[in-house]
Amino acid sequence: MEDGSTGASGEAQAAADGSRRPITRAQLHVVAVLGFCGLVSAADNWFVSPALPAIARGLSVLPAAATVVLTAYMVPYGALQPVCGAIADRVGRLRLLRAIVLGLCAGTVLCAAAPSLELLVAARILMGCFAAGIISVSQAFVGDVVEPARRGGAVGMLMGITFTGQGLSAGLGGILTELVGWRVAFASFGILAAAAWILLSTLREPDGAGSRTSGGSGSVSAAGGGCSRTSGGSGGVSAAGGHGRADGTAGEARARAASGRRGTGAERPVVAFLAAAVRIFLGPHRAVFLLACSTGVLFLGVYGLMGTFLNAVCGLGSTEAGLVMMLYGVFCLVGGALSGRLGGRLGLPGVIAVGEASAVAAACALLASAATASWVPALVAAGCLGLGYILVQPTLVTLSMDADPERAGLCTGLIGSGVFIGGGVGSALGGLLLGAGGYLVLWGVAAAGLAVQLAASRRLLG
């Protein structure tokens, strides 16, 4: 028993030491390229919000009617994330990323040329369908090339870069639209998407990616240099369970099981996909996926209504409000850089708790802003919300990979779907609360909801 406990403590110490070591240069290259792809997809979505009045004028429609272009992007963006993750598990992460980034580029250019609201909506739907897979597939790709001990920090860095685009685009979108017009703004983001597609050519599919579903092992090399890890398909602390590949009997059993799953999927792929998604979502890791849904409702719901709050209560114009909200993106980047160190000290549940506490502080700052009609507390709120979101969402992604390591793309896609569909629900519920009691009631309910999520995550995740 002593030997067993000593071995377990040694593995735990090794994992802790690994989490404190920085990722390699080759792994950093992968994270930077995929982060830029995510940045473009996030900016493509959120820059439209301050540009809506100009779009409405350009297409001769009411501003209220023009808001449909936001929904046209967000619905397929959220709904198709697990689908894209499952496809990537079968055809390869990088192959799918190249296709969908190119599709995002084409859709953005079509938006710039759309002569009517109907065609603009159609182009935005196309953009949402292609953009849906960028974040979830990139997260799974990072999981392929970064060993479990350092994966949380790498995913946090990826999402920090990605959501910097979300924060910065709120301010830059308004400025760019005022200077050159919304059509040129769309075209500019199309050029950025083309640049992201070119950068993907510097990456390689991880070695053994095709055998992912059968627990393929070996050295993973995703960027022209030695970005390697010992895989076992595992996304968490139980990675040691995949070290028995030398045991031929166990390996054959896994291969037969994987072959059976592939056969079922080939015969009825839709049924197999839905069954796998339900099994993963409602399985032993369901707390992680439910927390992703509440994160979308509360975090993105609050963020989505901040712009109108700054305009209606604090008297800021769209460009000024966007500049305040840019602090969200700055702290997303800061939080992404810090998440790995926090994970090494506090563990992944501790990182989530810090992020949720930061979001509670953001809601309290918005309450102060609503009570005083000052934008200064809202500036604090934007920073705290960005920091909180980037600590919570990527960490949930990392935890989700343990739900089914052989279907990591589907797992990360389910997190993205829960977050962004939850964000749509949060915006709708926020509108109802706003109509019923104003911003004080809205931010008060948000603060209470975030406090409940903090308590629940501490209980469920430990």
Short mmCIF file of C-alpha atoms in Angstrom, two decimals:
data_model
loop_
_atom_site.label_atom_id
_atom_site.label_comp_id
_atom_site.label_asym_id
_atom_site.label_seq_id
_atom_site.Cartn_x
_atom_site.Cartn_y
_atom_site.Cartn_z
CA MET A 1 0.00 0.00 0.00
CA GLU A 2 2.90 2.34 0.76
CA ASP A 3 4.31 1.82 -2.71
CA GLY A 4 0.90 2.55 -4.24
CA SER A 5 0.41 5.75 -2.28
CA THR A 6 3.96 6.84 -3.00
CA GLY A 7 3.41 6.27 -6.72
CA ALA A 8 0.13 8.18 -6.68
CA SER A 9 1.67 11.12 -4.85
CA GLY A 10 4.60 11.06 -7.26
CA GLU A 11 2.22 11.24 -10.25
CA ALA A 12 0.29 14.09 -8.63
CA GLN A 13 3.53 15.97 -7.97
CA ALA A 14 4.65 15.39 -11.56
CA ALA A 15 1.32 16.72 -12.84
CA ALA A 16 1.62 19.82 -10.64
CA ASP A 17 5.18 20.41 -11.80
CA GLY A 18 4.11 20.00 -15.43
CA SER A 19 1.30 22.54 -15.06
CA ARG A 20 3.81 25.14 -13.87
CA ARG A 21 6.14 24.68 -16.83
CA PRO A 22 5.47 26.92 -19.84
CA ILE A 23 4.33 25.37 -23.07
CA THR A 24 6.93 24.84 -25.78
CA ARG A 25 7.60 27.24 -28.64
CA ALA A 26 5.97 24.89 -31.14
CA GLN A 27 2.87 24.54 -28.95
CA LEU A 28 2.77 28.33 -28.54
CA HIS A 29 2.78 28.66 -32.34
CA VAL A 30 -0.24 26.37 -32.55
CA VAL A 31 -2.08 28.34 -29.87
CA ALA A 32 -1.26 31.70 -31.55
CA VAL A 33 -2.46 30.62 -35.01
CA LEU A 34 -5.65 29.02 -33.74
CA GLY A 35 -6.22 31.97 -31.39
CA PHE A 36 -6.04 34.36 -34.36
CA CYS A 37 -8.63 32.24 -36.19
CA GLY A 38 -10.89 32.45 -33.15
CA LEU A 39 -10.26 36.18 -32.78
CA VAL A 40 -11.47 36.75 -36.35
CA SER A 41 -14.61 34.66 -35.83
CA ALA A 42 -15.48 36.44 -32.56
CA ALA A 43 -14.82 39.90 -33.99
CA ASP A 44 -16.90 39.07 -37.06
CA ASN A 45 -19.87 38.52 -34.75
CA TRP A 46 -19.60 41.26 -32.15
CA PHE A 47 -18.49 44.16 -34.37
CA VAL A 48 -21.96 44.17 -35.93
CA SER A 49 -23.65 45.40 -32.74
CA PRO A 50 -22.38 49.02 -32.87
CA ALA A 51 -22.75 48.96 -36.68
CA LEU A 52 -26.49 48.15 -36.63
CA PRO A 53 -27.73 51.75 -37.03
CA ALA A 54 -25.50 52.25 -40.09
CA ILE A 55 -26.61 48.91 -41.56
CA ALA A 56 -30.25 49.88 -41.08
CA ARG A 57 -29.71 53.21 -42.83
CA GLY A 58 -27.76 51.60 -45.67
CA LEU A 59 -30.46 49.00 -46.34
CA SER A 60 -33.40 51.40 -45.68
CA VAL A 61 -34.89 49.37 -42.84
CA LEU A 62 -35.74 50.12 -39.22
CA PRO A 63 -32.96 49.54 -36.66
CA ALA A 64 -35.20 47.06 -34.84
CA ALA A 65 -35.51 45.01 -38.02
CA ALA A 66 -31.74 45.05 -38.56
CA THR A 67 -31.14 43.25 -35.23
CA VAL A 68 -32.06 40.01 -36.99
CA VAL A 69 -28.52 39.90 -38.41
CA LEU A 70 -27.24 39.18 -34.88
CA THR A 71 -29.64 36.29 -34.40
CA ALA A 72 -28.88 34.98 -37.89
CA TYR A 73 -25.26 34.46 -36.84
CA MET A 74 -25.65 33.35 -33.23
CA VAL A 75 -28.22 30.56 -33.68
CA PRO A 76 -26.24 28.41 -36.14
CA TYR A 77 -23.02 29.41 -34.36
CA GLY A 78 -24.21 27.88 -31.11
CA ALA A 79 -26.23 24.97 -32.46
CA LEU A 80 -23.61 23.57 -34.84
CA GLN A 81 -20.59 23.58 -32.53
CA PRO A 82 -21.02 19.97 -31.37
CA VAL A 83 -21.73 18.90 -34.96
CA CYS A 84 -18.47 20.44 -36.14
CA GLY A 85 -16.64 18.86 -33.22
CA ALA A 86 -17.95 15.41 -34.14
CA ILE A 87 -17.04 15.90 -37.82
CA ALA A 88 -13.52 16.96 -36.81
CA ASP A 89 -13.16 13.80 -34.73
CA ARG A 90 -13.74 11.81 -37.94
CA VAL A 91 -12.07 13.80 -40.73
CA GLY A 92 -9.29 15.55 -38.83
CA ARG A 93 -9.14 18.85 -36.95
CA LEU A 94 -6.89 20.76 -39.33
CA ARG A 95 -8.68 19.62 -42.48
CA LEU A 96 -12.00 20.88 -41.12
CA LEU A 97 -10.46 24.13 -39.81
CA ARG A 98 -9.11 24.99 -43.25
CA ALA A 99 -12.52 24.43 -44.82
CA ILE A 100 -14.56 26.41 -42.30
CA VAL A 101 -12.17 29.38 -42.09
CA LEU A 102 -12.31 29.64 -45.88
CA GLY A 103 -16.10 29.49 -45.68
CA LEU A 104 -16.12 32.23 -43.04
CA CYS A 105 -14.02 34.39 -45.38
CA ALA A 106 -16.46 33.85 -48.25
CA GLY A 107 -19.50 34.58 -46.06
CA THR A 108 -17.97 37.81 -44.75
CA VAL A 109 -17.29 39.05 -48.28
CA LEU A 110 -20.88 38.19 -49.25
CA CYS A 111 -22.10 40.31 -46.30
CA ALA A 112 -20.12 43.27 -47.62
CA ALA A 113 -21.82 42.95 -51.01
CA ALA A 114 -25.38 42.15 -49.81
CA PRO A 115 -27.87 44.55 -51.49
CA SER A 116 -30.79 43.80 -49.16
CA LEU A 117 -31.51 42.79 -45.57
CA GLU A 118 -32.72 39.36 -46.70
CA LEU A 119 -29.46 38.58 -48.49
CA LEU A 120 -27.44 39.98 -45.61
CA VAL A 121 -29.29 37.65 -43.23
CA ALA A 122 -28.61 34.71 -45.55
CA ALA A 123 -24.91 35.59 -45.65
CA ARG A 124 -24.81 35.92 -41.85
CA ILE A 125 -26.40 32.46 -41.49
CA LEU A 126 -23.69 31.10 -43.79
CA MET A 127 -21.04 32.83 -41.66
CA GLY A 128 -22.49 31.38 -38.46
CA CYS A 129 -22.53 27.85 -39.89
CA PHE A 130 -18.86 28.03 -40.82
CA ALA A 131 -17.69 29.94 -37.73
CA ALA A 132 -19.44 27.46 -35.41
CA GLY A 133 -16.60 24.98 -35.51
CA ILE A 134 -13.62 27.29 -35.22
CA ILE A 135 -13.46 27.61 -31.44
CA SER A 136 -14.52 24.08 -30.46
CA VAL A 137 -12.28 22.38 -33.04
CA SER A 138 -9.36 24.65 -32.10
CA GLN A 139 -9.80 23.74 -28.43
CA ALA A 140 -9.74 20.04 -29.28
CA PHE A 141 -6.68 20.60 -31.53
CA VAL A 142 -4.85 22.21 -28.61
CA GLY A 143 -5.88 19.21 -26.51
CA ASP A 144 -4.16 17.00 -29.09
CA VAL A 145 -0.84 18.83 -28.99
CA VAL A 146 -0.52 19.89 -25.33
CA GLU A 147 -0.14 17.31 -22.58
CA PRO A 148 -2.87 17.21 -19.89
CA ALA A 149 -0.74 18.85 -17.18
CA ARG A 150 -0.41 22.06 -19.23
CA ARG A 151 -3.59 21.85 -21.26
CA GLY A 152 -5.65 24.16 -19.04
CA GLY A 153 -3.17 27.01 -19.44
CA ALA A 154 -2.90 26.48 -23.20
CA VAL A 155 -6.68 26.47 -23.69
CA GLY A 156 -6.93 29.58 -21.49
CA MET A 157 -4.35 31.34 -23.64
CA LEU A 158 -6.20 30.30 -26.81
CA MET A 159 -9.49 31.67 -25.50
CA GLY A 160 -7.82 34.83 -24.20
CA ILE A 161 -6.66 35.64 -27.74
CA THR A 162 -10.05 34.66 -29.17
CA PHE A 163 -12.16 36.78 -26.86
CA THR A 164 -9.83 39.71 -27.15
CA GLY A 165 -11.43 39.92 -30.61
CA GLN A 166 -14.85 39.99 -28.98
CA GLY A 167 -13.92 42.83 -26.66
CA LEU A 168 -11.90 44.92 -29.09
CA SER A 169 -14.42 44.60 -31.92
CA ALA A 170 -17.12 46.30 -29.84
CA GLY A 171 -15.11 49.53 -29.91
CA LEU A 172 -13.28 49.11 -33.20
CA GLY A 173 -16.48 48.13 -35.01
CA GLY A 174 -18.12 51.45 -34.20
CA ILE A 175 -15.03 53.44 -35.12
CA LEU A 176 -14.45 51.54 -38.36
CA THR A 177 -18.08 51.88 -39.41
CA GLU A 178 -18.04 55.63 -38.81
CA LEU A 179 -14.79 56.10 -40.74
CA VAL A 180 -15.25 53.85 -43.79
CA GLY A 181 -18.78 52.41 -43.63
CA TRP A 182 -20.14 49.00 -42.64
CA ARG A 183 -19.53 47.37 -46.04
CA VAL A 184 -15.83 48.17 -45.94
CA ALA A 185 -15.79 46.96 -42.32
CA PHE A 186 -17.16 43.58 -43.43
CA ALA A 187 -14.63 43.43 -46.27
CA SER A 188 -11.82 44.19 -43.82
CA PHE A 189 -12.82 41.27 -41.62
CA GLY A 190 -12.96 39.12 -44.75
CA ILE A 191 -9.31 39.99 -45.40
CA LEU A 192 -8.46 39.00 -41.81
CA ALA A 193 -10.24 35.66 -42.34
CA ALA A 194 -8.16 35.09 -45.49
CA ALA A 195 -5.01 35.80 -43.48
CA ALA A 196 -6.12 33.27 -40.84
CA TRP A 197 -6.64 30.64 -43.57
CA ILE A 198 -3.11 31.26 -44.87
CA LEU A 199 -1.66 30.93 -41.36
CA LEU A 200 -3.31 27.52 -40.98
CA SER A 201 -0.95 26.27 -43.70
CA THR A 202 1.88 26.54 -41.14
CA LEU A 203 0.28 23.81 -39.00
CA ARG A 204 0.17 20.06 -39.47
CA GLU A 205 -2.42 17.52 -38.38
CA PRO A 206 -1.13 15.83 -35.19
CA ASP A 207 0.55 12.47 -35.86
CA GLY A 208 -1.88 9.62 -35.33
CA ALA A 209 -4.90 11.94 -35.57
CA GLY A 210 -6.65 9.45 -37.77
CA SER A 211 -6.52 6.83 -35.04
CA ARG A 212 -8.00 9.17 -32.46
CA THR A 213 -11.14 7.14 -32.04
CA SER A 214 -9.15 4.02 -31.22
CA GLY A 215 -6.98 5.68 -28.61
CA GLY A 216 -4.04 6.14 -30.95
CA SER A 217 -0.75 6.90 -29.32
CA GLY A 218 2.51 8.43 -30.30
CA SER A 219 4.25 11.71 -30.69
CA VAL A 220 2.07 14.64 -31.62
CA SER A 221 3.61 17.19 -33.96
CA ALA A 222 1.36 20.02 -35.07
CA ALA A 223 3.69 22.85 -35.96
CA GLY A 224 6.79 22.39 -38.02
CA GLY A 225 8.74 21.47 -34.86
CA GLY A 226 8.67 19.05 -31.98
CA CYS A 227 5.35 19.70 -30.36
CA SER A 228 4.88 16.31 -28.81
CA ARG A 229 3.15 14.50 -26.04
CA THR A 230 2.35 10.98 -25.07
CA SER A 231 -1.28 10.67 -25.96
CA GLY A 232 -3.76 8.29 -24.55
CA GLY A 233 -6.67 10.28 -25.75
CA SER A 234 -7.17 11.33 -22.15
CA GLY A 235 -7.97 14.90 -21.32
CA GLY A 236 -7.50 14.88 -17.58
CA VAL A 237 -5.63 13.63 -14.56
CA SER A 238 -6.46 10.02 -15.37
CA ALA A 239 -4.12 10.02 -18.36
CA ALA A 240 -2.06 7.32 -16.70
CA GLY A 241 -4.85 4.94 -17.57
CA GLY A 242 -3.77 5.05 -21.21
CA HIS A 243 -0.23 3.85 -20.48
CA GLY A 244 -1.04 0.19 -20.89
CA ARG A 245 -0.70 0.14 -24.65
CA ALA A 246 2.06 -2.39 -24.33
CA ASP A 247 -0.62 -4.81 -23.24
CA GLY A 248 -1.69 -6.26 -26.56
CA THR A 249 -4.90 -7.77 -25.18
CA ALA A 250 -6.15 -4.47 -23.83
CA GLY A 251 -5.19 -2.71 -27.06
CA GLU A 252 -7.08 -5.24 -29.16
CA ALA A 253 -10.15 -4.90 -26.95
CA ARG A 254 -10.12 -1.12 -27.36
CA ALA A 255 -9.69 -1.46 -31.11
CA ARG A 256 -12.66 -3.85 -31.35
CA ALA A 257 -14.82 -1.52 -29.26
CA ALA A 258 -13.85 1.49 -31.37
CA SER A 259 -14.48 -0.47 -34.55
CA GLY A 260 -17.95 -1.33 -33.32
CA ARG A 261 -18.69 2.32 -32.59
CA ARG A 262 -17.48 3.36 -36.03
CA GLY A 263 -19.66 0.73 -37.67
CA THR A 264 -22.76 1.97 -35.86
CA GLY A 265 -21.95 5.56 -36.86
CA ALA A 266 -21.47 4.58 -40.50
CA GLU A 267 -24.87 2.88 -40.62
CA ARG A 268 -26.84 5.61 -38.81
CA PRO A 269 -24.55 8.60 -38.33
CA VAL A 270 -27.23 11.05 -37.15
CA VAL A 271 -28.61 8.65 -34.57
CA ALA A 272 -25.10 7.75 -33.43
CA PHE A 273 -24.17 11.44 -33.11
CA LEU A 274 -27.28 12.32 -31.10
CA ALA A 275 -26.87 9.29 -28.87
CA ALA A 276 -23.23 10.18 -28.19
CA ALA A 277 -24.10 13.83 -27.50
CA VAL A 278 -26.87 12.92 -25.04
CA ARG A 279 -24.70 10.27 -23.37
CA ILE A 280 -21.84 12.74 -22.88
CA PHE A 281 -24.02 15.67 -21.80
CA LEU A 282 -26.01 13.65 -19.24
CA GLY A 283 -23.15 11.39 -18.18
CA PRO A 284 -20.91 11.58 -15.11
CA HIS A 285 -19.54 14.97 -16.24
CA ARG A 286 -22.98 16.57 -16.66
CA ALA A 287 -22.18 19.21 -14.02
CA VAL A 288 -19.53 20.63 -16.37
CA PHE A 289 -21.98 20.97 -19.26
CA LEU A 290 -24.76 22.41 -17.09
CA LEU A 291 -22.33 25.00 -15.74
CA ALA A 292 -21.51 25.90 -19.36
CA CYS A 293 -25.21 26.61 -19.97
CA SER A 294 -25.50 28.83 -16.89
CA THR A 295 -22.25 30.58 -17.86
CA GLY A 296 -23.81 31.49 -21.20
CA VAL A 297 -27.03 32.73 -19.61
CA LEU A 298 -25.30 34.88 -16.99
CA PHE A 299 -21.94 35.95 -18.44
CA LEU A 300 -22.94 36.49 -22.08
CA GLY A 301 -26.40 37.69 -21.08
CA VAL A 302 -24.83 40.47 -19.00
CA TYR A 303 -22.27 41.34 -21.69
CA GLY A 304 -24.87 41.51 -24.43
CA LEU A 305 -26.93 44.13 -22.55
CA MET A 306 -24.04 46.31 -21.39
CA GLY A 307 -23.94 48.36 -24.60
CA THR A 308 -27.58 49.46 -24.40
CA PHE A 309 -27.14 50.13 -20.67
CA LEU A 310 -24.19 52.44 -21.27
CA ASN A 311 -26.19 54.30 -23.90
CA ALA A 312 -29.52 54.54 -22.08
CA VAL A 313 -28.37 55.11 -18.48
CA CYS A 314 -24.84 56.52 -18.73
CA GLY A 315 -25.49 58.63 -21.84
CA LEU A 316 -22.60 57.24 -23.92
CA GLY A 317 -22.68 57.02 -27.69
CA SER A 318 -22.11 53.73 -29.49
CA THR A 319 -18.41 54.40 -30.07
CA GLU A 320 -17.84 55.53 -26.46
CA ALA A 321 -19.76 52.54 -25.10
CA GLY A 322 -17.73 50.24 -27.32
CA LEU A 323 -14.49 51.73 -26.02
CA VAL A 324 -15.59 51.07 -22.43
CA MET A 325 -16.43 47.49 -23.34
CA MET A 326 -13.02 47.03 -24.96
CA LEU A 327 -11.65 46.56 -21.44
CA TYR A 328 -13.48 43.21 -21.53
CA GLY A 329 -11.16 42.08 -24.31
CA VAL A 330 -8.05 43.39 -22.56
CA PHE A 331 -8.83 41.38 -19.43
CA CYS A 332 -9.70 38.33 -21.51
CA LEU A 333 -6.12 38.44 -22.76
CA VAL A 334 -4.73 39.00 -19.24
CA GLY A 335 -6.85 36.20 -17.79
CA GLY A 336 -5.83 33.81 -20.54
CA ALA A 337 -2.18 34.38 -19.68
CA LEU A 338 -2.81 33.86 -15.95
CA SER A 339 -5.10 30.83 -16.08
CA GLY A 340 -2.28 28.28 -16.36
CA ARG A 341 -0.51 29.60 -13.25
CA LEU A 342 -3.77 29.74 -11.31
CA GLY A 343 -4.52 26.17 -12.36
CA GLY A 344 -1.17 25.00 -11.03
CA ARG A 345 -1.85 26.61 -7.65
CA LEU A 346 -5.62 26.23 -7.20
CA GLY A 347 -6.60 23.38 -9.50
CA LEU A 348 -9.18 23.72 -12.27
CA PRO A 349 -12.20 24.05 -9.91
CA GLY A 350 -10.34 26.85 -8.12
CA VAL A 351 -9.79 28.70 -11.41
CA ILE A 352 -13.52 28.48 -12.12
CA ALA A 353 -14.33 29.81 -8.63
CA VAL A 354 -12.03 32.82 -9.11
CA GLY A 355 -13.69 33.57 -12.45
CA GLU A 356 -17.19 33.34 -11.01
CA ALA A 357 -16.23 35.61 -8.09
CA SER A 358 -14.90 38.14 -10.61
CA ALA A 359 -18.23 38.02 -12.46
CA VAL A 360 -20.14 38.64 -9.21
CA ALA A 361 -17.95 41.71 -8.71
CA ALA A 362 -18.81 42.82 -12.26
CA ALA A 363 -22.55 42.59 -11.59
CA CYS A 364 -22.13 44.57 -8.34
CA ALA A 365 -20.20 47.25 -10.24
CA LEU A 366 -23.04 47.47 -12.76
CA LEU A 367 -25.48 47.92 -9.87
CA ALA A 368 -23.35 50.85 -8.68
CA SER A 369 -23.28 52.25 -12.20
CA ALA A 370 -27.06 52.01 -12.51
CA ALA A 371 -27.56 53.71 -9.15
CA THR A 372 -25.21 56.61 -9.95
CA ALA A 373 -25.66 56.83 -13.77
CA SER A 374 -21.84 56.89 -14.00
CA TRP A 375 -19.86 54.92 -16.57
CA VAL A 376 -16.83 54.57 -14.29
CA PRO A 377 -18.14 51.54 -12.33
CA ALA A 378 -19.15 50.02 -15.68
CA LEU A 379 -15.51 50.24 -16.75
CA VAL A 380 -14.61 48.09 -13.73
CA ALA A 381 -17.48 45.75 -14.60
CA ALA A 382 -16.21 45.22 -18.16
CA GLY A 383 -12.76 44.25 -16.90
CA CYS A 384 -14.06 41.93 -14.18
CA LEU A 385 -16.50 40.27 -16.58
CA GLY A 386 -13.78 39.65 -19.18
CA LEU A 387 -11.44 38.21 -16.56
CA GLY A 388 -14.21 36.04 -15.12
CA TYR A 389 -15.37 34.67 -18.46
CA ILE A 390 -11.91 33.72 -19.67
CA LEU A 391 -11.18 31.87 -16.43
CA VAL A 392 -14.46 29.93 -16.45
CA GLN A 393 -15.25 28.99 -20.06
CA PRO A 394 -11.88 27.55 -21.17
CA THR A 395 -11.54 25.67 -17.89
CA LEU A 396 -14.92 24.04 -18.45
CA VAL A 397 -13.65 23.10 -21.92
CA THR A 398 -10.60 21.43 -20.38
CA LEU A 399 -12.74 19.50 -17.90
CA SER A 400 -15.16 18.45 -20.65
CA MET A 401 -12.42 16.56 -22.50
CA ASP A 402 -12.46 13.97 -19.70
CA ALA A 403 -16.09 13.13 -20.47
CA ASP A 404 -15.07 11.11 -23.56
CA PRO A 405 -11.43 11.52 -24.60
CA GLU A 406 -12.12 9.63 -27.85
CA ARG A 407 -14.65 12.31 -28.83
CA ALA A 408 -12.92 15.43 -27.54
CA GLY A 409 -14.26 17.53 -30.43
CA LEU A 410 -17.84 16.64 -29.57
CA CYS A 411 -17.20 17.37 -25.89
CA THR A 412 -15.77 20.83 -26.55
CA GLY A 413 -18.54 21.49 -29.07
CA LEU A 414 -21.18 20.73 -26.44
CA ILE A 415 -19.56 23.29 -24.15
CA GLY A 416 -19.64 25.91 -26.90
CA SER A 417 -23.22 25.08 -27.77
CA GLY A 418 -24.30 25.35 -24.13
CA VAL A 419 -22.50 28.69 -23.68
CA PHE A 420 -23.77 30.40 -26.83
CA ILE A 421 -27.31 29.06 -26.80
CA GLY A 422 -27.34 30.00 -23.12
CA GLY A 423 -26.20 33.47 -24.12
CA GLY A 424 -29.22 33.80 -26.41
CA VAL A 425 -31.52 32.69 -23.60
CA GLY A 426 -29.81 35.12 -21.22
CA SER A 427 -30.37 38.04 -23.59
CA ALA A 428 -34.07 37.16 -23.91
CA LEU A 429 -34.53 36.80 -20.16
CA GLY A 430 -32.60 40.01 -19.60
CA GLY A 431 -34.96 41.86 -21.93
CA LEU A 432 -37.94 40.61 -19.92
CA LEU A 433 -36.36 41.66 -16.61
CA LEU A 434 -35.45 45.02 -18.08
CA GLY A 435 -39.03 45.65 -19.11
CA ALA A 436 -40.33 44.55 -15.73
CA GLY A 437 -38.04 46.47 -13.39
CA GLY A 438 -35.26 48.34 -15.15
CA TYR A 439 -31.51 47.95 -14.94
CA LEU A 440 -31.30 47.84 -11.14
CA VAL A 441 -33.49 44.74 -11.11
CA LEU A 442 -31.62 43.25 -14.07
CA TRP A 443 -28.16 43.61 -12.54
CA GLY A 444 -29.43 42.55 -9.10
CA VAL A 445 -30.82 39.30 -10.51
CA ALA A 446 -27.60 38.76 -12.47
CA ALA A 447 -25.51 39.21 -9.30
CA ALA A 448 -27.70 36.74 -7.40
CA GLY A 449 -27.56 34.22 -10.26
CA LEU A 450 -23.78 34.45 -10.47
CA ALA A 451 -23.47 33.98 -6.71
CA VAL A 452 -25.64 30.85 -6.96
CA GLN A 453 -23.44 29.53 -9.80
CA LEU A 454 -20.32 30.14 -7.69
CA ALA A 455 -21.79 28.17 -4.79
CA ALA A 456 -23.02 25.39 -7.07
CA SER A 457 -19.69 24.97 -8.88
CA ARG A 458 -17.80 24.80 -5.58
CA ARG A 459 -20.15 22.04 -4.43
CA LEU A 460 -20.26 20.09 -7.69
CA LEU A 461 -16.61 20.37 -8.77
CA GLY A 462 -15.00 20.38 -5.33
#
